[in-house]
Amino acid sequence: MPLHLETPLIESLPLGLASGRSIFLKMDALQPPGSFKIRGVGAACEHHARAGKRRFVSSSGGNAGMAVAYAGRMLSIPVSVFVPETTTERAKGLIRQQGADVIVHGAAWDEANAAALASLDADTAFIHPFDDPLLWTGHATMIDEVARSGLAFDAVVLSVGGGGLFAGVAEGLARNGLGHVPILAVETEGTASLAASMDAGSLTELPSVSGIATSLAARKVSERAFELSQTRPVESVVVSDTDAAQACIRFLDDHRVLVEPACGAALAVAYAHADRLARFERILMIVCGGATTTVERLQAWQEF
């Protein structure tokens, strides 16, 4: 039995009215650890457990870390999550709540990741937050579920950080005969590493990342994500932090579900950038989730 749930697929009348298009939501914010990450992370953890690994290590102060902690608890395998100093107390608390050890190391994810890798031994599996084919195959299951529902759609809108969700959705589309369907890849202005790479025509690293959508804050997307942007229909969309925060508030009012700004970035396309959807009729939006935000933080960001 997989560690993820089959999540609801619902039509959103509020987003449809805002955009003038038919919008359908894949509600992966309702996964037990709070985000889509458990699909790929769960698949990877089960793979390594079958191979005899007796400990999991990850490097994420957010949704991936929570997903690994949850998977470890469900599989009765101990987990250590290395996080940078910027990780919020709420995020660390949620990871510990699942029974994992939290090790704070370094000023940024790169440093925490290096420490995580240095801690590995023969009995330990490293669970990357976004750059692993095992993850992409797991994430692809959300498109399998949509395909089984019979829903026809002519575009997919999703948020891009390191590119794990992007790669998984592309794999799911391809294996269901939908490789021609365009993906609108959404980033915030301070995290737009895929947009920079697409503009340059080569994999590009940002000098720095900034803003409130911390789950999207990868200075460089995975090689697989860039490759997909060059080999299948992909459109880059960049939104502001304000757009992302306001989308989260509106979505909470519209659907009674709290998501983080990294997810709000994708929702903002319908709420604030409907022109990007004008040539499509029926759009699938991935509501990827995020468990580290609060209503108070969203309100503060919106006012800022």
CSV table of C-alpha atoms in Angstrom, one decimal:
chain,number,residue,atom,x,y,z
A,1,MET,CA,0.0,0.0,0.0
A,2,PRO,CA,1.6,3.3,-1.0
A,3,LEU,CA,2.3,6.0,1.6
A,4,HIS,CA,0.4,8.7,-0.4
A,5,LEU,CA,-3.3,9.1,-0.8
A,6,GLU,CA,-5.3,9.4,-4.0
A,7,THR,CA,-6.4,13.0,-3.7
A,8,PRO,CA,-9.6,14.8,-4.8
A,9,LEU,CA,-9.9,16.2,-8.3
A,10,ILE,CA,-12.4,19.1,-8.2
A,11,GLU,CA,-13.7,21.8,-10.4
A,12,SER,CA,-13.0,25.3,-9.0
A,13,LEU,CA,-15.9,27.7,-9.8
A,14,PRO,CA,-14.1,30.6,-8.0
A,15,LEU,CA,-10.9,30.2,-10.0
A,16,GLY,CA,-12.9,29.6,-13.1
A,17,LEU,CA,-14.9,32.8,-12.6
A,18,ALA,CA,-11.6,34.7,-11.9
A,19,SER,CA,-9.9,33.4,-15.0
A,20,GLY,CA,-12.8,32.9,-17.4
A,21,ARG,CA,-11.7,29.3,-18.0
A,22,SER,CA,-12.6,25.9,-16.6
A,23,ILE,CA,-10.2,25.2,-13.8
A,24,PHE,CA,-9.8,21.8,-12.2
A,25,LEU,CA,-7.7,21.3,-9.0
A,26,LYS,CA,-5.6,18.3,-8.1
A,27,MET,CA,-5.7,18.7,-4.3
A,28,ASP,CA,-2.4,17.3,-3.2
A,29,ALA,CA,-2.4,19.8,-0.3
A,30,LEU,CA,-4.5,17.1,1.4
A,31,GLN,CA,-1.7,14.5,1.5
A,32,PRO,CA,-1.0,13.5,5.2
A,33,PRO,CA,2.3,15.4,5.5
A,34,GLY,CA,0.7,18.4,3.7
A,35,SER,CA,2.1,18.3,0.2
A,36,PHE,CA,2.6,16.4,-3.0
A,37,LYS,CA,6.1,15.5,-1.8
A,38,ILE,CA,5.0,12.3,-0.2
A,39,ARG,CA,4.2,10.7,-3.6
A,40,GLY,CA,7.8,10.7,-4.7
A,41,VAL,CA,9.4,10.6,-1.3
A,42,GLY,CA,7.2,7.7,-0.3
A,43,ALA,CA,8.1,5.7,-3.4
A,44,ALA,CA,11.8,6.4,-2.8
A,45,CYS,CA,11.7,5.4,0.9
A,46,GLU,CA,9.8,2.2,0.1
A,47,HIS,CA,12.3,1.3,-2.6
A,48,HIS,CA,15.2,1.8,-0.2
A,49,ALA,CA,13.5,-0.1,2.6
A,50,ARG,CA,13.0,-3.1,0.3
A,51,ALA,CA,16.7,-2.8,-0.5
A,52,GLY,CA,17.5,-3.2,3.2
A,53,LYS,CA,18.3,0.4,4.2
A,54,ARG,CA,17.9,1.0,7.9
A,55,ARG,CA,18.0,4.8,8.1
A,56,PHE,CA,16.9,7.7,5.9
A,57,VAL,CA,18.6,11.1,5.7
A,58,SER,CA,17.3,14.1,3.9
A,59,SER,CA,18.2,17.8,3.5
A,60,SER,CA,15.1,20.0,3.6
A,61,GLY,CA,13.6,22.5,6.0
A,62,GLY,CA,10.2,22.1,4.4
A,63,ASN,CA,7.9,19.8,2.7
A,64,ALA,CA,10.4,17.2,1.6
A,65,GLY,CA,11.8,16.9,5.1
A,66,MET,CA,8.3,16.4,6.5
A,67,ALA,CA,7.5,13.8,3.9
A,68,VAL,CA,10.7,11.8,4.7
A,69,ALA,CA,9.9,12.0,8.4
A,70,TYR,CA,6.3,10.8,7.8
A,71,ALA,CA,7.5,8.0,5.5
A,72,GLY,CA,10.1,6.9,8.1
A,73,ARG,CA,7.5,6.8,10.8
A,74,MET,CA,5.1,4.8,8.7
A,75,LEU,CA,7.9,2.3,7.8
A,76,SER,CA,9.4,2.2,11.3
A,77,ILE,CA,12.7,3.5,10.0
A,78,PRO,CA,14.6,6.3,11.8
A,79,VAL,CA,15.1,9.6,9.9
A,80,SER,CA,17.5,12.5,10.2
A,81,VAL,CA,16.7,15.7,8.4
A,82,PHE,CA,19.4,18.3,7.9
A,83,VAL,CA,18.1,21.9,7.7
A,84,PRO,CA,19.7,25.3,7.3
A,85,GLU,CA,19.7,28.0,9.9
A,86,THR,CA,16.9,29.8,8.0
A,87,THR,CA,14.4,27.0,8.7
A,88,THR,CA,11.5,28.2,10.8
A,89,GLU,CA,10.7,26.8,14.2
A,90,ARG,CA,7.3,25.7,12.9
A,91,ALA,CA,8.9,23.6,10.2
A,92,LYS,CA,11.4,22.1,12.6
A,93,GLY,CA,8.6,21.3,15.0
A,94,LEU,CA,6.5,19.6,12.3
A,95,ILE,CA,9.4,17.4,11.3
A,96,ARG,CA,10.1,16.5,14.9
A,97,GLN,CA,6.4,15.8,15.4
A,98,GLN,CA,6.8,12.9,12.9
A,99,GLY,CA,9.6,11.4,15.1
A,100,ALA,CA,12.6,12.5,13.0
A,101,ASP,CA,15.8,14.0,14.3
A,102,VAL,CA,16.5,17.6,13.1
A,103,ILE,CA,20.1,18.7,12.6
A,104,VAL,CA,20.6,22.4,11.9
A,105,HIS,CA,23.7,23.1,9.8
A,106,GLY,CA,24.8,26.0,7.6
A,107,ALA,CA,23.3,29.2,6.3
A,108,ALA,CA,21.7,27.8,3.3
A,109,TRP,CA,20.3,24.5,1.9
A,110,ASP,CA,23.6,23.7,0.0
A,111,GLU,CA,25.5,23.6,3.3
A,112,ALA,CA,22.8,21.5,5.0
A,113,ASN,CA,22.8,19.1,2.0
A,114,ALA,CA,26.6,18.7,2.2
A,115,ALA,CA,26.4,17.8,5.8
A,116,ALA,CA,23.6,15.3,5.1
A,117,LEU,CA,25.7,13.6,2.4
A,118,ALA,CA,28.7,13.5,4.8
A,119,SER,CA,26.6,11.6,7.4
A,120,LEU,CA,25.8,8.6,5.1
A,121,ASP,CA,26.9,5.1,5.6
A,122,ALA,CA,26.2,1.7,4.0
A,123,ASP,CA,22.9,1.3,5.9
A,124,THR,CA,21.6,4.8,5.1
A,125,ALA,CA,19.6,6.0,2.1
A,126,PHE,CA,19.8,9.6,1.1
A,127,ILE,CA,16.4,11.0,0.0
A,128,HIS,CA,16.9,14.0,-2.2
A,129,PRO,CA,14.3,16.7,-2.0
A,130,PHE,CA,13.7,17.0,-5.8
A,131,ASP,CA,16.5,15.6,-8.0
A,132,ASP,CA,15.9,11.8,-8.2
A,133,PRO,CA,14.1,9.7,-10.9
A,134,LEU,CA,12.5,7.7,-8.0
A,135,LEU,CA,10.8,10.9,-6.9
A,136,TRP,CA,9.6,11.8,-10.4
A,137,THR,CA,8.1,8.4,-10.9
A,138,GLY,CA,6.2,8.8,-7.6
A,139,HIS,CA,5.1,12.3,-8.3
A,140,ALA,CA,3.8,11.1,-11.7
A,141,THR,CA,1.0,9.1,-10.0
A,142,MET,CA,-1.0,12.3,-9.6
A,143,ILE,CA,-1.4,12.4,-13.4
A,144,ASP,CA,-2.2,8.7,-13.5
A,145,GLU,CA,-5.1,9.5,-11.1
A,146,VAL,CA,-6.3,12.4,-13.3
A,147,ALA,CA,-6.1,10.2,-16.4
A,148,ARG,CA,-8.1,7.5,-14.7
A,149,SER,CA,-10.9,10.0,-13.9
A,150,GLY,CA,-11.4,10.6,-17.6
A,151,LEU,CA,-10.9,14.4,-17.3
A,152,ALA,CA,-9.8,16.0,-20.5
A,153,PHE,CA,-7.6,19.1,-20.1
A,154,ASP,CA,-5.4,21.1,-22.5
A,155,ALA,CA,-2.9,22.7,-20.0
A,156,VAL,CA,-1.3,22.0,-16.6
A,157,VAL,CA,-0.3,24.8,-14.2
A,158,LEU,CA,2.2,24.0,-11.5
A,159,SER,CA,4.9,25.7,-9.4
A,160,VAL,CA,8.6,25.1,-9.9
A,161,GLY,CA,11.3,25.1,-7.3
A,162,GLY,CA,14.0,22.5,-8.0
A,163,GLY,CA,11.9,20.9,-10.6
A,164,GLY,CA,10.8,17.6,-9.0
A,165,LEU,CA,7.1,18.2,-9.4
A,166,PHE,CA,7.6,19.5,-12.9
A,167,ALA,CA,9.6,16.4,-13.8
A,168,GLY,CA,7.0,14.1,-12.2
A,169,VAL,CA,4.1,15.7,-14.0
A,170,ALA,CA,5.9,15.6,-17.3
A,171,GLU,CA,6.5,11.9,-16.8
A,172,GLY,CA,2.9,11.3,-15.8
A,173,LEU,CA,1.7,13.1,-18.9
A,174,ALA,CA,4.1,11.2,-21.2
A,175,ARG,CA,3.1,7.8,-19.8
A,176,ASN,CA,-0.6,8.6,-20.3
A,177,GLY,CA,-0.3,9.7,-23.9
A,178,LEU,CA,-0.5,13.4,-23.0
A,179,GLY,CA,3.1,14.5,-23.7
A,180,HIS,CA,1.7,17.2,-26.0
A,181,VAL,CA,-0.1,19.0,-23.3
A,182,PRO,CA,1.6,22.3,-22.3
A,183,ILE,CA,2.9,22.8,-18.8
A,184,LEU,CA,2.9,26.4,-17.4
A,185,ALA,CA,5.8,26.4,-15.0
A,186,VAL,CA,5.3,29.2,-12.4
A,187,GLU,CA,8.0,30.8,-10.3
A,188,THR,CA,8.2,33.9,-8.1
A,189,GLU,CA,10.4,36.9,-9.1
A,190,GLY,CA,13.0,36.0,-6.5
A,191,THR,CA,13.2,32.3,-7.3
A,192,ALA,CA,12.9,32.2,-11.1
A,193,SER,CA,15.8,29.9,-11.9
A,194,LEU,CA,13.9,27.9,-14.6
A,195,ALA,CA,12.9,31.2,-16.3
A,196,ALA,CA,16.6,32.3,-16.3
A,197,SER,CA,17.7,29.0,-17.8
A,198,MET,CA,15.0,29.1,-20.5
A,199,ASP,CA,15.9,32.7,-21.3
A,200,ALA,CA,19.6,31.8,-21.5
A,201,GLY,CA,19.1,28.5,-23.4
A,202,SER,CA,21.4,26.8,-20.9
A,203,LEU,CA,21.2,25.6,-17.3
A,204,THR,CA,21.8,28.7,-15.3
A,205,GLU,CA,22.4,29.3,-11.6
A,206,LEU,CA,21.0,32.4,-9.9
A,207,PRO,CA,23.5,34.4,-7.8
A,208,SER,CA,20.9,34.4,-5.0
A,209,VAL,CA,17.2,33.7,-4.3
A,210,SER,CA,14.8,35.8,-2.3
A,211,GLY,CA,11.2,36.3,-1.3
A,212,ILE,CA,8.5,34.5,0.6
A,213,ALA,CA,8.1,31.4,-1.5
A,214,THR,CA,10.9,29.6,0.3
A,215,SER,CA,9.9,26.2,-1.0
A,216,LEU,CA,10.8,27.4,-4.5
A,217,ALA,CA,14.1,28.8,-3.5
A,218,ALA,CA,16.5,26.7,-5.6
A,219,ARG,CA,19.3,28.7,-7.2
A,220,LYS,CA,19.4,26.2,-10.1
A,221,VAL,CA,16.8,23.7,-11.3
A,222,SER,CA,17.7,20.1,-11.9
A,223,GLU,CA,19.2,19.1,-15.2
A,224,ARG,CA,16.1,17.1,-15.9
A,225,ALA,CA,13.8,20.1,-15.4
A,226,PHE,CA,15.9,22.2,-17.8
A,227,GLU,CA,16.0,19.4,-20.4
A,228,LEU,CA,12.2,19.1,-20.2
A,229,SER,CA,11.8,22.8,-20.8
A,230,GLN,CA,13.7,22.3,-24.1
A,231,THR,CA,12.1,19.1,-25.3
A,232,ARG,CA,8.4,19.4,-24.6
A,233,PRO,CA,5.8,22.3,-24.6
A,234,VAL,CA,6.6,24.4,-21.5
A,235,GLU,CA,5.7,28.1,-20.8
A,236,SER,CA,7.4,30.0,-18.1
A,237,VAL,CA,5.3,32.3,-15.9
A,238,VAL,CA,6.8,34.6,-13.2
A,239,VAL,CA,4.6,36.2,-10.5
A,240,SER,CA,5.3,38.5,-7.6
A,241,ASP,CA,5.4,37.6,-4.0
A,242,THR,CA,2.3,39.8,-3.5
A,243,ASP,CA,0.5,37.8,-6.2
A,244,ALA,CA,1.4,34.5,-4.4
A,245,ALA,CA,0.4,35.7,-1.0
A,246,GLN,CA,-2.9,37.1,-2.1
A,247,ALA,CA,-3.7,33.9,-4.0
A,248,CYS,CA,-3.2,31.9,-0.8
A,249,ILE,CA,-5.6,34.2,1.0
A,250,ARG,CA,-8.2,34.1,-1.8
A,251,PHE,CA,-7.8,30.3,-2.0
A,252,LEU,CA,-8.4,29.9,1.7
A,253,ASP,CA,-11.6,31.9,1.4
A,254,ASP,CA,-12.7,30.1,-1.8
A,255,HIS,CA,-11.8,26.5,-0.9
A,256,ARG,CA,-11.2,26.4,2.9
A,257,VAL,CA,-7.6,25.1,2.4
A,258,LEU,CA,-4.5,26.8,3.6
A,259,VAL,CA,-1.5,26.6,1.2
A,260,GLU,CA,1.9,28.2,1.2
A,261,PRO,CA,3.1,30.9,-1.2
A,262,ALA,CA,5.1,28.3,-3.2
A,263,CYS,CA,1.7,26.8,-4.1
A,264,GLY,CA,0.0,30.2,-4.3
A,265,ALA,CA,2.4,31.1,-7.2
A,266,ALA,CA,0.6,28.6,-9.4
A,267,LEU,CA,-2.9,29.7,-8.2
A,268,ALA,CA,-2.0,33.3,-8.9
A,269,VAL,CA,-2.0,32.5,-12.6
A,270,ALA,CA,-5.8,32.2,-12.4
A,271,TYR,CA,-6.4,34.9,-10.0
A,272,ALA,CA,-4.0,37.6,-11.3
A,273,HIS,CA,-2.6,36.5,-14.7
A,274,ALA,CA,-5.6,35.0,-16.5
A,275,ASP,CA,-4.3,36.4,-19.8
A,276,ARG,CA,-1.7,33.5,-19.7
A,277,LEU,CA,-4.6,31.1,-19.8
A,278,ALA,CA,-6.6,32.7,-22.6
A,279,ARG,CA,-5.7,30.2,-25.3
A,280,PHE,CA,-6.8,27.2,-23.2
A,281,GLU,CA,-10.2,25.9,-22.3
A,282,ARG,CA,-9.8,23.4,-19.5
A,283,ILE,CA,-6.8,23.7,-17.2
A,284,LEU,CA,-5.5,21.3,-14.6
A,285,MET,CA,-3.9,23.1,-11.6
A,286,ILE,CA,-1.7,21.2,-9.2
A,287,VAL,CA,-2.4,22.4,-5.6
A,288,CYS,CA,0.9,21.2,-4.3
A,289,GLY,CA,0.2,22.3,-0.7
A,290,GLY,CA,2.8,23.2,2.0
A,291,ALA,CA,2.4,22.8,5.7
A,292,THR,CA,4.8,25.4,7.1
A,293,THR,CA,2.8,28.6,6.6
A,294,THR,CA,0.1,30.1,8.9
A,295,VAL,CA,-2.8,32.5,8.3
A,296,GLU,CA,-0.9,35.1,10.3
A,297,ARG,CA,2.2,34.9,8.1
A,298,LEU,CA,0.1,35.1,5.0
A,299,GLN,CA,-1.7,38.2,6.2
A,300,ALA,CA,1.7,39.8,7.1
A,301,TRP,CA,3.1,39.0,3.7
A,302,GLN,CA,0.0,40.3,2.0
A,303,GLU,CA,0.2,43.6,3.8
A,304,PHE,CA,4.0,43.9,3.1
